[in-house]
Amino acid sequence: MKICIYPGSFDPITYGHIDIIERASKIADKLIVAVLNNFDKSSLFTVEERLEMIRESIKKYDNIEVESFEGLLVDYAKSKGARIIIRGLRAVTDFEYELQMAQTNRELYSDIDTMFLLTNLKYSYLSSSVVKQVASYEGDISKFVTPYVAEKLKGKFNRYNV
Ligand code: ADP
């Protein structure tokens, strides 16, 4: 069985992520969307909230699992029997970092390969940080995230404003 892992912060999940997930789920027998529980990185949503928003977005797919992980991605991949890491590439700016990560991961675990899916052109500008910025100024985020995620974002920023 071809098990692929799509790791990321997903803070929060956007239509750009969903597009990659949908396409990767057609390549993989089983796709694991893995949320990095990174204590160094300050995130708007807790890991549980991010998991929940992802699950809500992908519920129509039956070969996708959503989990969180800590520590090295390659160790997590080994524990899941996965040999393919999926990453999305938006622009040249993503490339240098992604190349470095993919090569490091292969040095750490020679059986692992990273597969890059090119962003859908219509989402090439889209990132979780931009969505958060727009949401913080109460801008229209309906083109960036699902209505469910948009509500959660509104809730976050309303709560901060109280
Ligand atoms: P990370 O913090 O690991 O970069 P992100 O949640 O920002 O995690 O992104 C996870 C993956 O999804 C990365 O490979 C990123 O390049 C990809 N990605 C994010 N936004 C888009 C998008 N709009 N189109 C395609 N890929 C994307």
Short mmCIF file of C-alpha atoms and ligand atoms in Angstrom, two decimals:
data_model
loop_
_atom_site.label_atom_id
_atom_site.label_comp_id
_atom_site.label_asym_id
_atom_site.label_seq_id
_atom_site.Cartn_x
_atom_site.Cartn_y
_atom_site.Cartn_z
CA MET A 1 0.00 0.00 0.00
CA LYS A 2 1.37 3.40 -1.01
CA ILE A 3 1.19 5.58 2.10
CA CYS A 4 1.97 9.28 1.62
CA ILE A 5 2.35 11.98 4.26
CA TYR A 6 1.45 15.61 3.67
CA PRO A 7 2.99 17.51 6.58
CA GLY A 8 2.56 21.16 7.47
CA SER A 9 1.42 23.73 9.98
CA PHE A 10 -2.05 24.24 8.46
CA ASP A 11 -2.63 27.31 10.64
CA PRO A 12 -5.32 27.32 9.29
CA ILE A 13 -6.04 25.06 6.30
CA THR A 14 -6.68 27.06 3.09
CA TYR A 15 -8.09 26.20 -0.33
CA GLY A 16 -4.44 25.90 -1.49
CA HIS A 17 -3.86 23.07 1.01
CA ILE A 18 -7.18 21.42 0.13
CA ASP A 19 -6.24 21.41 -3.55
CA ILE A 20 -2.96 19.64 -2.77
CA ILE A 21 -4.74 17.18 -0.46
CA GLU A 22 -7.32 16.30 -3.12
CA ARG A 23 -4.68 15.71 -5.76
CA ALA A 24 -2.38 13.76 -3.42
CA SER A 25 -5.27 11.54 -2.34
CA LYS A 26 -5.57 10.36 -5.95
CA ILE A 27 -1.89 9.38 -6.02
CA ALA A 28 -1.76 7.70 -2.61
CA ASP A 29 -3.57 4.59 -1.46
CA LYS A 30 -3.62 6.24 1.92
CA LEU A 31 -2.80 9.90 2.58
CA ILE A 32 -1.92 11.09 6.05
CA VAL A 33 -2.28 14.84 6.57
CA ALA A 34 0.11 15.47 9.44
CA VAL A 35 -0.01 18.61 11.55
CA LEU A 36 3.32 19.51 13.04
CA ASN A 37 3.09 20.11 16.76
CA ASN A 38 5.91 22.62 16.81
CA PHE A 39 6.45 24.26 20.17
CA ASP A 40 8.84 26.89 18.76
CA LYS A 41 6.41 28.25 16.24
CA SER A 42 3.72 30.54 17.51
CA SER A 43 0.46 29.55 15.90
CA LEU A 44 -2.97 31.13 16.01
CA PHE A 45 -4.84 27.84 16.34
CA THR A 46 -4.05 24.97 18.71
CA VAL A 47 -3.12 21.63 17.17
CA GLU A 48 -6.55 20.24 18.10
CA GLU A 49 -8.30 23.15 16.38
CA ARG A 50 -6.17 22.69 13.25
CA LEU A 51 -6.88 18.95 13.16
CA GLU A 52 -10.57 19.59 13.52
CA MET A 53 -10.65 22.16 10.68
CA ILE A 54 -8.76 19.78 8.38
CA ARG A 55 -11.10 16.88 9.21
CA GLU A 56 -14.09 19.09 8.51
CA SER A 57 -12.62 20.08 5.11
CA ILE A 58 -11.83 16.59 3.86
CA LYS A 59 -14.65 14.49 5.26
CA LYS A 60 -15.83 13.29 1.82
CA TYR A 61 -12.55 11.42 1.21
CA ASP A 62 -12.20 7.95 2.63
CA ASN A 63 -8.47 7.37 2.08
CA ILE A 64 -7.29 10.35 4.13
CA GLU A 65 -6.30 10.35 7.78
CA VAL A 66 -5.49 13.45 9.82
CA GLU A 67 -3.02 13.29 12.69
CA SER A 68 -0.54 15.43 14.59
CA PHE A 69 3.09 14.57 15.11
CA GLU A 70 6.07 15.79 17.10
CA GLY A 71 9.76 15.46 16.43
CA LEU A 72 11.43 14.49 13.19
CA LEU A 73 9.21 14.00 10.17
CA VAL A 74 11.30 11.04 8.98
CA ASP A 75 10.80 9.22 12.29
CA TYR A 76 7.09 9.82 12.05
CA ALA A 77 7.07 8.63 8.42
CA LYS A 78 8.93 5.44 9.40
CA SER A 79 6.46 4.74 12.18
CA LYS A 80 3.61 5.03 9.66
CA GLY A 81 5.28 2.92 6.97
CA ALA A 82 5.28 5.92 4.61
CA ARG A 83 7.99 6.51 2.04
CA ILE A 84 6.60 9.51 0.25
CA ILE A 85 6.34 13.04 1.63
CA ILE A 86 4.06 15.38 -0.28
CA ARG A 87 4.76 19.11 -0.37
CA GLY A 88 3.18 21.92 -2.35
CA LEU A 89 5.26 24.40 -4.32
CA ARG A 90 3.91 27.87 -4.91
CA ALA A 91 6.75 30.00 -6.19
CA VAL A 92 10.51 30.04 -6.54
CA THR A 93 10.67 31.38 -2.99
CA ASP A 94 9.35 28.03 -1.68
CA PHE A 95 11.94 26.10 -3.65
CA GLU A 96 15.16 26.72 -1.75
CA TYR A 97 13.74 25.77 1.63
CA GLU A 98 11.89 22.77 0.24
CA LEU A 99 14.98 21.49 -1.57
CA GLN A 100 17.02 21.74 1.63
CA MET A 101 14.36 19.92 3.67
CA ALA A 102 13.88 17.18 1.07
CA GLN A 103 17.61 16.53 0.85
CA THR A 104 18.05 16.57 4.62
CA ASN A 105 15.21 14.08 5.00
CA ARG A 106 16.82 11.77 2.47
CA GLU A 107 20.13 11.95 4.30
CA LEU A 108 18.31 10.98 7.49
CA TYR A 109 16.25 8.23 5.89
CA SER A 110 17.40 7.07 2.47
CA ASP A 111 14.14 5.29 1.66
CA ILE A 112 12.09 8.46 1.80
CA ASP A 113 11.26 10.62 -1.21
CA THR A 114 9.60 14.02 -1.37
CA MET A 115 7.09 14.59 -4.10
CA PHE A 116 6.22 18.17 -5.02
CA LEU A 117 2.87 19.13 -6.42
CA LEU A 118 2.75 22.48 -8.14
CA THR A 119 0.14 24.82 -6.80
CA ASN A 120 -3.03 25.32 -8.72
CA LEU A 121 -2.45 28.73 -10.38
CA LYS A 122 -5.51 30.21 -8.77
CA TYR A 123 -4.06 29.56 -5.31
CA SER A 124 -0.44 30.42 -6.04
CA TYR A 125 -0.55 33.60 -3.93
CA LEU A 126 -2.34 31.97 -1.02
CA SER A 127 -0.75 31.32 2.37
CA SER A 128 -2.09 30.83 5.88
CA SER A 129 -0.24 33.95 7.08
CA VAL A 130 -1.85 36.19 4.48
CA VAL A 131 -5.27 34.76 5.35
CA LYS A 132 -4.65 35.53 9.03
CA GLN A 133 -3.61 39.08 8.22
CA VAL A 134 -6.70 39.75 6.12
CA ALA A 135 -8.93 38.14 8.75
CA SER A 136 -7.38 40.26 11.50
CA TYR A 137 -8.57 43.37 9.65
CA GLU A 138 -11.98 41.79 9.10
CA GLY A 139 -11.40 41.52 5.34
CA ASP A 140 -13.25 39.09 3.06
CA ILE A 141 -11.56 35.68 3.31
CA SER A 142 -14.25 33.69 1.51
CA LYS A 143 -12.00 33.03 -1.50
CA PHE A 144 -9.21 31.68 0.69
CA VAL A 145 -10.79 29.29 3.20
CA THR A 146 -13.96 27.23 3.63
CA PRO A 147 -16.95 28.90 5.34
CA TYR A 148 -16.29 26.68 8.38
CA VAL A 149 -12.67 27.89 8.71
CA ALA A 150 -13.74 31.49 8.02
CA GLU A 151 -16.08 31.31 11.03
CA LYS A 152 -13.29 29.93 13.24
CA LEU A 153 -10.99 32.77 12.12
CA LYS A 154 -13.65 35.35 12.88
CA GLY A 155 -14.07 33.78 16.33
CA LYS A 156 -10.34 34.09 17.02
CA PHE A 157 -10.09 37.71 16.09
CA ASN A 158 -13.34 38.68 17.80
CA ARG A 159 -12.12 37.07 20.97
CA TYR A 160 -8.85 39.03 20.78
CA ASN A 161 -10.73 42.28 20.30
CA VAL A 162 -12.94 41.85 23.38
P1 ADP B 1 4.81 24.73 6.61
O1 ADP B 1 4.83 25.58 7.84
O2 ADP B 1 5.37 23.37 6.79
O3 ADP B 1 5.30 25.42 5.34
P2 ADP B 1 2.15 25.15 5.65
O4 ADP B 1 0.92 24.78 6.36
O5 ADP B 1 2.41 26.60 5.45
O6 ADP B 1 3.29 24.42 6.40
O7 ADP B 1 2.18 24.42 4.24
C1 ADP B 1 2.20 23.04 4.12
C2 ADP B 1 2.50 22.68 2.69
O8 ADP B 1 1.49 23.16 1.84
C3 ADP B 1 3.81 23.27 2.15
O9 ADP B 1 4.39 22.33 1.29
C4 ADP B 1 3.34 24.48 1.39
O10 ADP B 1 4.25 24.82 0.36
C5 ADP B 1 2.04 23.96 0.82
N1 ADP B 1 1.12 25.05 0.51
C6 ADP B 1 0.68 26.04 1.32
N2 ADP B 1 -0.15 26.89 0.66
C7 ADP B 1 -0.24 26.41 -0.62
C8 ADP B 1 -0.91 26.84 -1.81
N3 ADP B 1 -1.63 27.96 -1.82
N4 ADP B 1 -0.75 26.09 -2.92
C9 ADP B 1 0.01 24.98 -2.90
N5 ADP B 1 0.69 24.53 -1.83
C10 ADP B 1 0.57 25.23 -0.70
#
